CSV table of C-alpha atoms in Angstrom, one decimal:
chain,number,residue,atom,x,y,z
A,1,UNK,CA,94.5,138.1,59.8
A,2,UNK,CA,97.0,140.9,59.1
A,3,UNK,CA,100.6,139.8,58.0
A,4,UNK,CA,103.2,140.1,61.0
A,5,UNK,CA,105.0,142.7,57.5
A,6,UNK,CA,102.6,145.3,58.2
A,7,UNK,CA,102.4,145.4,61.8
A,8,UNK,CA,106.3,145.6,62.7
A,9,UNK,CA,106.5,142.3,62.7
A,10,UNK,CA,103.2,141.2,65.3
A,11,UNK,CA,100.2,139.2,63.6
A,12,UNK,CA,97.3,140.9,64.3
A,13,UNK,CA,94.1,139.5,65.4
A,14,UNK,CA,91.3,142.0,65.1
A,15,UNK,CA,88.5,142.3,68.2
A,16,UNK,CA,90.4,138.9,70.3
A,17,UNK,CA,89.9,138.6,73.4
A,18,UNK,CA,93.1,137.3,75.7
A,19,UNK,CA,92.1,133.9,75.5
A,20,UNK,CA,91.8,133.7,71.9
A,21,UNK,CA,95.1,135.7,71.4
A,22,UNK,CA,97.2,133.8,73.9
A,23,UNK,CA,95.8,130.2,72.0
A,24,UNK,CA,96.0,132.1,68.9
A,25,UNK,CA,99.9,132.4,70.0
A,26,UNK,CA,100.2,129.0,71.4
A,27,UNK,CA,98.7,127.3,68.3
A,28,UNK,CA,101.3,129.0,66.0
A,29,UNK,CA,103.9,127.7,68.2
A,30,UNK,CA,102.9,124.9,68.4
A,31,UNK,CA,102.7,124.2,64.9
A,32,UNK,CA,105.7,125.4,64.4
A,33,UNK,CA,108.0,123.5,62.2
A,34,UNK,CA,111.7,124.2,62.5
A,35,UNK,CA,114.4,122.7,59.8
A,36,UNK,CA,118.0,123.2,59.7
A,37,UNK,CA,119.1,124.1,56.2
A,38,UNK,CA,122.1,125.2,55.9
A,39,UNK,CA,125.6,126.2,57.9
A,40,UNK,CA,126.8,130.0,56.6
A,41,UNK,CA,128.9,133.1,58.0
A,42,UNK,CA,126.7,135.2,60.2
A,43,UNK,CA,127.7,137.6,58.2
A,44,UNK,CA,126.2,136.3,55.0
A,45,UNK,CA,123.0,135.3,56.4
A,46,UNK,CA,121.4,137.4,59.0
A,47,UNK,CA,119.2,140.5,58.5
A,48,UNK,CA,121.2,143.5,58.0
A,49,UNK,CA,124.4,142.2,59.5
A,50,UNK,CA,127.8,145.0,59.3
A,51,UNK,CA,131.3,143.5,59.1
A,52,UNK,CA,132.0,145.8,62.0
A,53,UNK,CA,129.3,144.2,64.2
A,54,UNK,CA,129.3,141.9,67.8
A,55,UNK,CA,126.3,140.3,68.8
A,56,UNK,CA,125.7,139.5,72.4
A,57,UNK,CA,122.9,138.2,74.9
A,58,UNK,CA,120.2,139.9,76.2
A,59,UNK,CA,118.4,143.0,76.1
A,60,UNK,CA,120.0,145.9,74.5
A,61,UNK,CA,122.4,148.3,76.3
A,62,UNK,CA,125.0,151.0,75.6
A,63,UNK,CA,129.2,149.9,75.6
A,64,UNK,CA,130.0,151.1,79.0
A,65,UNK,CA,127.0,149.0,80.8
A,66,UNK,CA,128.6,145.7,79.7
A,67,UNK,CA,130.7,144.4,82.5
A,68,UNK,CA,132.7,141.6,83.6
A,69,UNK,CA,132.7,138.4,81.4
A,70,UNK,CA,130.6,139.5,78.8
A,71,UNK,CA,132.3,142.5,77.9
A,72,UNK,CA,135.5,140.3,78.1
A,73,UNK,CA,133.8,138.1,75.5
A,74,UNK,CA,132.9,141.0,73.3
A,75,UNK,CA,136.6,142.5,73.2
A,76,UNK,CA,137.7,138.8,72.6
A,77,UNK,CA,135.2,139.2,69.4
A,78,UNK,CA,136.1,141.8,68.3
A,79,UNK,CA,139.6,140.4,68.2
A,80,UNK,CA,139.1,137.6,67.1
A,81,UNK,CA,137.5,139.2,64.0
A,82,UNK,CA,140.1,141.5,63.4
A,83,UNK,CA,138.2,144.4,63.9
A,84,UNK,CA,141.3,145.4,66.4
A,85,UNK,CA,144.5,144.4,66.8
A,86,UNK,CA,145.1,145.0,70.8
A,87,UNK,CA,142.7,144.8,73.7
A,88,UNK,CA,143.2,148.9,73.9
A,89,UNK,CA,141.9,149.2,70.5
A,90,UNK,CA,139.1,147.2,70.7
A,91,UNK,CA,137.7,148.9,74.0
A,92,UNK,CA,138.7,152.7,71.9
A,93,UNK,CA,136.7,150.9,69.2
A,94,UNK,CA,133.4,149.8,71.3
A,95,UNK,CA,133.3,153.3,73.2
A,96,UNK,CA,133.7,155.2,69.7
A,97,UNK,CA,131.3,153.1,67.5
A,98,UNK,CA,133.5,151.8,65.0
A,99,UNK,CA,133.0,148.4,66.5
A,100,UNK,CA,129.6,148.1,67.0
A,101,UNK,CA,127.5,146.2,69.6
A,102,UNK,CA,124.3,144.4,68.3
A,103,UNK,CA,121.3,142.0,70.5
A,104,UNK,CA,121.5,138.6,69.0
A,105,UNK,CA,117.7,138.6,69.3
A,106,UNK,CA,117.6,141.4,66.9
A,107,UNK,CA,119.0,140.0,64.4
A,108,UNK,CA,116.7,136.5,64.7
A,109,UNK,CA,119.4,134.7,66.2
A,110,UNK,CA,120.1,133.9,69.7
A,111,UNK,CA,123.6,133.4,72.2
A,112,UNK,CA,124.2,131.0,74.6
A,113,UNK,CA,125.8,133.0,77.7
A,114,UNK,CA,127.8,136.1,76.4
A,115,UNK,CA,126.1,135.2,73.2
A,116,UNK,CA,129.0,136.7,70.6
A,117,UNK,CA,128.5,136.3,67.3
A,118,UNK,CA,131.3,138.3,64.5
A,119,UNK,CA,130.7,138.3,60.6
A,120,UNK,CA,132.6,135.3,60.0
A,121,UNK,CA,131.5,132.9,62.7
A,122,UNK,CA,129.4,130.1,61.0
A,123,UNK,CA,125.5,130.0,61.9
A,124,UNK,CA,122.8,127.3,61.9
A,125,UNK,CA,119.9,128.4,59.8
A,126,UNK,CA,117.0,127.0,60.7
A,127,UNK,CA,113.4,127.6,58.6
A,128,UNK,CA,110.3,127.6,60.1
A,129,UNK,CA,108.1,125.9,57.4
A,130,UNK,CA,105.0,126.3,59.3
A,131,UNK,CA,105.3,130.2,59.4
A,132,UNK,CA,108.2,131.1,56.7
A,133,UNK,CA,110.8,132.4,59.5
A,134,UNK,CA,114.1,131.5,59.8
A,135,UNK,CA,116.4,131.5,63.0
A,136,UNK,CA,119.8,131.1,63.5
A,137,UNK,CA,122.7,130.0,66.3
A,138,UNK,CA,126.4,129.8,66.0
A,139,UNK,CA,128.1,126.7,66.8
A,140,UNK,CA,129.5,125.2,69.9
A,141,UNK,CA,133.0,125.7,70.6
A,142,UNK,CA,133.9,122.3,72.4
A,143,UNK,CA,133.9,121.0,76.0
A,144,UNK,CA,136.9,122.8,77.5
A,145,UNK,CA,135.8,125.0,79.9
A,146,UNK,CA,137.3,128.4,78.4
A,147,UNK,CA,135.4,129.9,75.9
A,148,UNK,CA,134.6,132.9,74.0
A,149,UNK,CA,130.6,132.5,75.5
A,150,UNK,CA,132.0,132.0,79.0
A,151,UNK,CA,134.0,135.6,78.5
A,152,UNK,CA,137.4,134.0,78.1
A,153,UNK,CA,139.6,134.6,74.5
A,154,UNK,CA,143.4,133.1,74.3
A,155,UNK,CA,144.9,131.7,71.8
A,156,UNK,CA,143.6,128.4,72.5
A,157,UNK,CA,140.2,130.0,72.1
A,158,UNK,CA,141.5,131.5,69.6
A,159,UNK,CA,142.3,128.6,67.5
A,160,UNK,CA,139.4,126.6,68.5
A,161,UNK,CA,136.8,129.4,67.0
A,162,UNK,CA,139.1,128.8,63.4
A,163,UNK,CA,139.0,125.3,63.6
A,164,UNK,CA,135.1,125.8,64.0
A,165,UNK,CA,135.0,128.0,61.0
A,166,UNK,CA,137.5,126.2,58.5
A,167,UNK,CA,137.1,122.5,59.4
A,168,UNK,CA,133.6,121.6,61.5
A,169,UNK,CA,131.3,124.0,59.8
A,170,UNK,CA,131.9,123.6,56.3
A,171,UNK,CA,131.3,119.4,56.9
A,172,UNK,CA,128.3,120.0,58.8
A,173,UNK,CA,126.6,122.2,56.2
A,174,UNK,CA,127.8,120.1,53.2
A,175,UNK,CA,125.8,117.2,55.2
A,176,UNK,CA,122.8,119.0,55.6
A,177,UNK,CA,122.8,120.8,52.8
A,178,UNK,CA,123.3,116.7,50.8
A,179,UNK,CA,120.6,115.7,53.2
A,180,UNK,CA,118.2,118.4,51.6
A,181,UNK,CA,117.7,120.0,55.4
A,182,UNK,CA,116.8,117.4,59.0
A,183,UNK,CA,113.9,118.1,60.6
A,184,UNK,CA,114.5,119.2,64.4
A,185,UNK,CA,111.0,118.7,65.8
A,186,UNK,CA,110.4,115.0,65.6
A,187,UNK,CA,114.5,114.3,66.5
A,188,UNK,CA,113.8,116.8,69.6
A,189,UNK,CA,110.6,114.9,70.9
A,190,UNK,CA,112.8,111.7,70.5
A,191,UNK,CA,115.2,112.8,72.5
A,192,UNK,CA,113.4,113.6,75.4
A,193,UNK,CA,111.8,110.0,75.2
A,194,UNK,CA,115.9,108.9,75.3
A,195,UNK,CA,116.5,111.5,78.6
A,196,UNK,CA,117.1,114.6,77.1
A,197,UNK,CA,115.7,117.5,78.1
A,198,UNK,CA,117.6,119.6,75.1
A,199,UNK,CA,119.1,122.1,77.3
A,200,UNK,CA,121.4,121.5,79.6
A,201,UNK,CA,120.8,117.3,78.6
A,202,UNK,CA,121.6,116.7,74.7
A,203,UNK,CA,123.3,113.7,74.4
A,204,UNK,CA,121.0,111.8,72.9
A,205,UNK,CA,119.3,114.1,70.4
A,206,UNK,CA,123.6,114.8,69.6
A,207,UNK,CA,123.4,111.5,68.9
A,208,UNK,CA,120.5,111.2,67.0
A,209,UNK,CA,121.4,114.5,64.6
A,210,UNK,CA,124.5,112.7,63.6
A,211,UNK,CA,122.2,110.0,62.5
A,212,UNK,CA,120.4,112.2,60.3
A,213,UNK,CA,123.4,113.0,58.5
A,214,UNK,CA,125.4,109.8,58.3
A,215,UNK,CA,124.2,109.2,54.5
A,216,UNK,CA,125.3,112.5,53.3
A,217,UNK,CA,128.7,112.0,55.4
A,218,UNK,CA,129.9,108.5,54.0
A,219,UNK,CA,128.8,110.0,50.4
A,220,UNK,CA,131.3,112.7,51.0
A,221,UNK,CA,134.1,110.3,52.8
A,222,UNK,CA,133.3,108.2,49.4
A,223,UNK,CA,134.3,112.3,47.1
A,224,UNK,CA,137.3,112.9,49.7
A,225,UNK,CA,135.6,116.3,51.0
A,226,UNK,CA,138.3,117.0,53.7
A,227,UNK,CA,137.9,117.9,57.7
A,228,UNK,CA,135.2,114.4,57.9
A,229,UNK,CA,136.4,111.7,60.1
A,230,UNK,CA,138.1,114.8,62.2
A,231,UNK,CA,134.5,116.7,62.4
A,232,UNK,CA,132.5,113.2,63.3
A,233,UNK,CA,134.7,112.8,66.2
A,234,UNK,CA,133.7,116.3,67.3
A,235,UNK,CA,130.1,115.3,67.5
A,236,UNK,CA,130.8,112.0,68.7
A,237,UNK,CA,132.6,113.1,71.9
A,238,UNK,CA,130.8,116.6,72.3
A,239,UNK,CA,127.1,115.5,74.0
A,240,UNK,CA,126.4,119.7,73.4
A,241,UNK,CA,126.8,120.1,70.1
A,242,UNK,CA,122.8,119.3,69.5
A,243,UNK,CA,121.9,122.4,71.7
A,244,UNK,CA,123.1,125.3,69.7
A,245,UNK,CA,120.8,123.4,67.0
A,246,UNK,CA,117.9,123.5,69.5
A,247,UNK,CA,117.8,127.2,70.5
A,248,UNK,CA,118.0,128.1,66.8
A,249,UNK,CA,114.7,125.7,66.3
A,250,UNK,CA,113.3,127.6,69.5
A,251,UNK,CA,114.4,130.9,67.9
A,252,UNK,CA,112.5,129.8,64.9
A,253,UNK,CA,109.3,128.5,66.7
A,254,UNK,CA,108.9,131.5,69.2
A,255,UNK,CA,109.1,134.5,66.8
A,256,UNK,CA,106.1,132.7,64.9
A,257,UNK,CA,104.1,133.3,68.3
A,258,UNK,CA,103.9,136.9,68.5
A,259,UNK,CA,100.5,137.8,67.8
A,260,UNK,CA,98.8,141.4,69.0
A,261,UNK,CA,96.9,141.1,72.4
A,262,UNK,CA,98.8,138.1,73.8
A,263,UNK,CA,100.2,137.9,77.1
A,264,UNK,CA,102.3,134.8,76.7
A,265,UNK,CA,106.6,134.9,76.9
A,266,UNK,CA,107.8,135.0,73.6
A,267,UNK,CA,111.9,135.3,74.9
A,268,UNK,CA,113.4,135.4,77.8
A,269,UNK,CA,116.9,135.9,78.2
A,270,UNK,CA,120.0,137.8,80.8
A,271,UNK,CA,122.8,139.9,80.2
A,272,UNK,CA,125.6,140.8,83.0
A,273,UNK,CA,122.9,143.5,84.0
A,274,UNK,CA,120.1,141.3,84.6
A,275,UNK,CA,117.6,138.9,83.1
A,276,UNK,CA,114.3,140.4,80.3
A,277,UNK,CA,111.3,138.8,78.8
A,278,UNK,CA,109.4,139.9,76.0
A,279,UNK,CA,105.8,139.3,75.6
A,280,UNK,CA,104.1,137.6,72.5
A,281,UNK,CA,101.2,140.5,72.6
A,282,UNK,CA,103.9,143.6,72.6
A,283,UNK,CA,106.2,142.8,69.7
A,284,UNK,CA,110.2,143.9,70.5
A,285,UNK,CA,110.3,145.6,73.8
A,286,UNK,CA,112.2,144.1,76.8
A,287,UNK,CA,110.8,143.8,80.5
A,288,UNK,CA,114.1,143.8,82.7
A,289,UNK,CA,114.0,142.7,86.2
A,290,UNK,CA,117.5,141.3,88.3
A,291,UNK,CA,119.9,138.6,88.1
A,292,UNK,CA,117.6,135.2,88.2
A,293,UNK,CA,117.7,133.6,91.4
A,294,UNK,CA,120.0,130.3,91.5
A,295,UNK,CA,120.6,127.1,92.9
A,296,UNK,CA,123.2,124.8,91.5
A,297,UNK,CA,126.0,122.5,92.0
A,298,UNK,CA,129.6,124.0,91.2
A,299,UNK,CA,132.5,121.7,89.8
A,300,UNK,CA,135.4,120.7,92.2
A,301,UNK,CA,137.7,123.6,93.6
A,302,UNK,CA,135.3,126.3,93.1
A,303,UNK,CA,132.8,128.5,95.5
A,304,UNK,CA,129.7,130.2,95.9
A,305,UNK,CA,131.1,133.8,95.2
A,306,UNK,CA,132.6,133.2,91.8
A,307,UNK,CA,129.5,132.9,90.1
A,308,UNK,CA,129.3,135.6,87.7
A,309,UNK,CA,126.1,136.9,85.4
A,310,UNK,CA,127.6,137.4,82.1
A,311,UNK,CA,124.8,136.4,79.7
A,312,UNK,CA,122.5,133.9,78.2
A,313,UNK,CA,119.9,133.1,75.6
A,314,UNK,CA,119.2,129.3,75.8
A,315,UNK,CA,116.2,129.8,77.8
A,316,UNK,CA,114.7,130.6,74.3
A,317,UNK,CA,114.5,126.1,74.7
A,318,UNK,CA,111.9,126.9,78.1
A,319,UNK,CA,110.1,129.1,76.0
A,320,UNK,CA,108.6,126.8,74.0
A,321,UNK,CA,107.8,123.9,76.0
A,322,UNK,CA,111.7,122.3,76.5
A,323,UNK,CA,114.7,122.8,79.3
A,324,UNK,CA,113.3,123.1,82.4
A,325,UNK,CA,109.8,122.6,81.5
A,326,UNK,CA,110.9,118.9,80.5
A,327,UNK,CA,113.5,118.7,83.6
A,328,UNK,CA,111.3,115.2,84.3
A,329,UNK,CA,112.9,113.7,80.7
A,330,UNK,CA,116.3,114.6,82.1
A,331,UNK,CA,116.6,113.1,85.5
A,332,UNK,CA,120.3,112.1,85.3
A,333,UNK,CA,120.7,115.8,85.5
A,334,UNK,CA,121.2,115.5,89.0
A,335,UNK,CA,124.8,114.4,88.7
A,336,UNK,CA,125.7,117.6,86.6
A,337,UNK,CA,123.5,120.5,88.4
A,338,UNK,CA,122.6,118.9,91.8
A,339,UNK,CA,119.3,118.2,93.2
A,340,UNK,CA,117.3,115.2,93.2
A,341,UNK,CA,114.4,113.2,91.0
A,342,UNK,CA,112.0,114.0,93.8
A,343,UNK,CA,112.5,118.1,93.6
A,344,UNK,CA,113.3,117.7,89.5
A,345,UNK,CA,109.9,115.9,89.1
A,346,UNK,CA,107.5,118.5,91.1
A,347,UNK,CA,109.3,121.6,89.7
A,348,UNK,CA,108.1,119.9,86.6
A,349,UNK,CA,104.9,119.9,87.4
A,350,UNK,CA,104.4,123.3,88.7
A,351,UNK,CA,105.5,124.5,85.5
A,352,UNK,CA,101.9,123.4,84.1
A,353,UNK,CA,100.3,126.1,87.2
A,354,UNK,CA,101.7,129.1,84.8
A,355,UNK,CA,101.7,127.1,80.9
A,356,UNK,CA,99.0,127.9,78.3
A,357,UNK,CA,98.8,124.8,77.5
A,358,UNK,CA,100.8,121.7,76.7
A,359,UNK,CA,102.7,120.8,74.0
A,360,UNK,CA,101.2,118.5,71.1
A,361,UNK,CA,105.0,116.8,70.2
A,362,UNK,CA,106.8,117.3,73.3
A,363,UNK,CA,106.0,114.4,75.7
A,364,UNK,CA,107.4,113.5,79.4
A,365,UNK,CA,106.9,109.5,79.7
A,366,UNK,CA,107.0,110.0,83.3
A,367,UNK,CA,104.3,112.2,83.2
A,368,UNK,CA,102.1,109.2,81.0
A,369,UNK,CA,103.4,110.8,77.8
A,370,UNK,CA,101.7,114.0,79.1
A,371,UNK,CA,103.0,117.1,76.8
A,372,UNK,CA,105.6,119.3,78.4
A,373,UNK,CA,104.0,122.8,79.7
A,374,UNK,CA,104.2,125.3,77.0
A,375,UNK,CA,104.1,128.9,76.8
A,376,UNK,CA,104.3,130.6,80.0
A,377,UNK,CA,101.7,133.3,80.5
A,378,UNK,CA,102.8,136.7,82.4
A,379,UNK,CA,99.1,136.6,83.8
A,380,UNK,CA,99.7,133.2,85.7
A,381,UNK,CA,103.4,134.2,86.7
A,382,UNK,CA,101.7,137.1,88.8
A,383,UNK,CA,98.6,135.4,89.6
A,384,UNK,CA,100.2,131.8,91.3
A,385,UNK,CA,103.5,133.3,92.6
A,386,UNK,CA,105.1,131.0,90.5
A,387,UNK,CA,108.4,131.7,88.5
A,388,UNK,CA,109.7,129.9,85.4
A,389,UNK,CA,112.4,127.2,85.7
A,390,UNK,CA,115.7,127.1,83.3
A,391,UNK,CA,118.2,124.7,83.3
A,392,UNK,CA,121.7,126.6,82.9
A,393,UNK,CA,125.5,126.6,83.0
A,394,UNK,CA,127.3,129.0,85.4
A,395,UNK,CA,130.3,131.1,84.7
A,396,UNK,CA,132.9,132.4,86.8
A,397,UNK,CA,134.4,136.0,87.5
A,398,UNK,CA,137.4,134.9,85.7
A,399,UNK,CA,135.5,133.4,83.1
A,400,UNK,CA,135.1,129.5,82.3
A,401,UNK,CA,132.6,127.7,83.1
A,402,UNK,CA,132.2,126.4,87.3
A,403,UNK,CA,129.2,124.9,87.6
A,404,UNK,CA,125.5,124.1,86.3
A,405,UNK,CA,122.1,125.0,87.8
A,406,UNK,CA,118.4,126.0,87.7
A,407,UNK,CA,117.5,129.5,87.5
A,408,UNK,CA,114.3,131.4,88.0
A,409,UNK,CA,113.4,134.4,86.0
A,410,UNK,CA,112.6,137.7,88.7
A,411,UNK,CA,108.9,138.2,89.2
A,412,UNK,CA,109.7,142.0,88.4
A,413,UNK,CA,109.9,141.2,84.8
A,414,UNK,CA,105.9,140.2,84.7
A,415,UNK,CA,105.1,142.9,86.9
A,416,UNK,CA,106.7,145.2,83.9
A,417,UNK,CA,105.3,143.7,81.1
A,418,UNK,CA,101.9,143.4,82.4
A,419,UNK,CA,101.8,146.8,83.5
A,420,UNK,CA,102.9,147.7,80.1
A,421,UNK,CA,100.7,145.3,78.3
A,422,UNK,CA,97.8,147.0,80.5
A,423,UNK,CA,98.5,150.8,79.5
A,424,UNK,CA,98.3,149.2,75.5
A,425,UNK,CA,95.5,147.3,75.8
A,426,UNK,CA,93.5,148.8,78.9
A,427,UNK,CA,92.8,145.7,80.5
A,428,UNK,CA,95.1,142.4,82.1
């Protein structure tokens, strides 16, 4: 095989045929082995990263496109670096290009909602030792509802992104770095035996991470490293912390997947615009179709109308295998984003209808320790009518979060990338 180096970053398979590519790209994801090594400034460790760049979710578009919360959450960025003093001066800035605008998938890393990473925002980095990439995520602000991913900057947001940088990332990267890297995979399959689904459900795999580390952390109670006992209370009452970890590992595990002549979903992903897919089989390029269709259950004192697209990356989980495509694992998700077991279980299931195949560490007890469905193929999107399941947060117009749900991507994405996939290759 060709390295993924000389072919703009897609493994080639000479003369393969679409089943062999598609289990050619389901093998390498699912032998993909994702480790979190270290905690660093984004802009220290990603590709080709500018001081004057913000990274946001989804497909790539011009300054004047961004709307609503997610260019709020880009202005609060840029502030927040101090690449402008004044709202005024940040929007001059985006519109002129001296701030620039960046794609968090571009840069190997992806963005839960609005997605904004700056050059000093501390990252995950997670290596993929079964295919020598490395992806990255930045951390989780907290629990209150206002935050810079859900388009809202103050200064209590303000001093919650410093507190990240100065106090919780440095003791979670000493501990991993003193723990010689924790390996994500087998503490991800755990989880979901414990009723995570490691998307919108990650108590127990926070839980189980903070396990992993407790060793490294008493040795450096035991040297006085500072910011400890305050950062292990952060984990301990904050059941998402796990998930930024997660979509770095899925980050990590899908870019391994992209092989030539495959027609299996290598990202999916929405911006205020709309929601995009890229296929394993045609490298970089983003399919666009609408908003995702919804269904959800909104937190007391809010409506139906305030829901607002500003975002998202963490369906890079339901890309390989996890999120919706393990909602069985997770039924106590009911209380957070409505529904019931019944409807939870058989939108499970029908996940399998348009999967490869399933997942060789990923398991559903429910489902007899049956793997979860794994790598959704554009083919059997079109084919069976069926569109994939994510399990998200939803923001408000005024930013915040107001709610949680299950999306579905737009069938208009897979009409896109198949027609494009046929033009390349001749055939579907």
């Amino acid at each position: 095989m060709v390295s993924a180096e000389a072919t703009g970053g897609v493994a080639v398979a000479p003369g393969l045929s679409i089943e062999s590519a598609n289990a050619e790209a389901f093998a390498r994801l699912d032998a993909a082995d994702p480790w979190v090594v270290d905690v660093a400034p984004a802009g220290e460790v990603l590709p080709g990263y500018k001081k004057n760049l913000v990274l946001t979710s989804g497909a790539p578009m011009d300054w004047e496109d961004y709307t609503g919360g997610q260019r709020e959450a880009l202005i609060g960025g840029a502030l927040f670096e101090g690449l402008a003093t004044t709202r005024e001066e940040a929007i001059k800035g985006f519109a002129d290009g001296r701030i620039e605008i960046g794609a968090c998938h571009d840069y190997a890393a992806v963005g839960s909602l609005a997605g904004i990473y700056t050059a000093s925002m501390p990252v995950f980095v997670v290596e993929n030792r079964a295919h020598g990439n490395v992806g990255f995520c930045n951390f989780y602000e907290g629990k209150e509802p206002r935050r810079l991913n859900y388009g809202c900057y103050d200064e209590g947001v303000h001093e919650r992104l410093l507190h990240v940088n100065s106090v919780l990332a440095p003791v979670v990267g000493e501990a991993i770095r003193r723990s010689g890297g924790v390996a994500l995979k087998p503490l991800t399959a755990r989880a979901l035996r414990m009723g995570d689904e490691v998307h919108s459900r990650n108590a127990a795999a926070s839980i189980l991470f903070s396990r992993e580390i407790l060793p490294a952390v008493l040795e450096m109670v035991r040297d006085d490293f500072p910011g400890v006992q305050e950062t292990m209370l952060h984990l301990a009452e904050n059941d998402y912390f796990f998930l930024r970890l997660s979509m770095a590992a899925a980050k990590a595990s899908a870019d391994a997947m992209v092989v030539e002549g495959s027609t299996l979903v290598s990202a999916m992903a929405f911006s205020c615009r709309g929601f995009a897919i890229k296929i394993a089989g045609l490298g970089d390029q983003w399919f666009e179709g609408p908003p995702p269709v919804h269904e959800g259950k909104l937190f007391k004192g809010h409506t139906e109308d305030e829901i607002a697209w500003m975002g998202g990356e963490s369906p890079i989980t339901e890309t390989i295998g996890l999120g919706g495509f393990a909602q069985a694992c997770a039924l106590s998700l009911q209380d957070y984003q409505g529904g019931s077991p019944d409807v939870m279980i058989e939108r499970n299931r029908e996940m399998y209808s348009i999967a490869h195949g399933e997942n060789g560490t990923y398991r559903i007890p429910l489902f007899s320790f049956r793997g979860t469905p794994t790598g959704v193929d554009a083919r059997l999107v079109l084919e069976k009518g069926i569109l994939p399941v994510m399990d998200v947060g939803l923001a408000g117009r005024d930013g915040g979060q107001i709610g949680a749900g299950v999306i579905r991507a737009p069938r208009e994405c897979f009409e896109q990338a198949m027609t494009a996939f046929e033009a390349r290759y001749g055939t579907r």
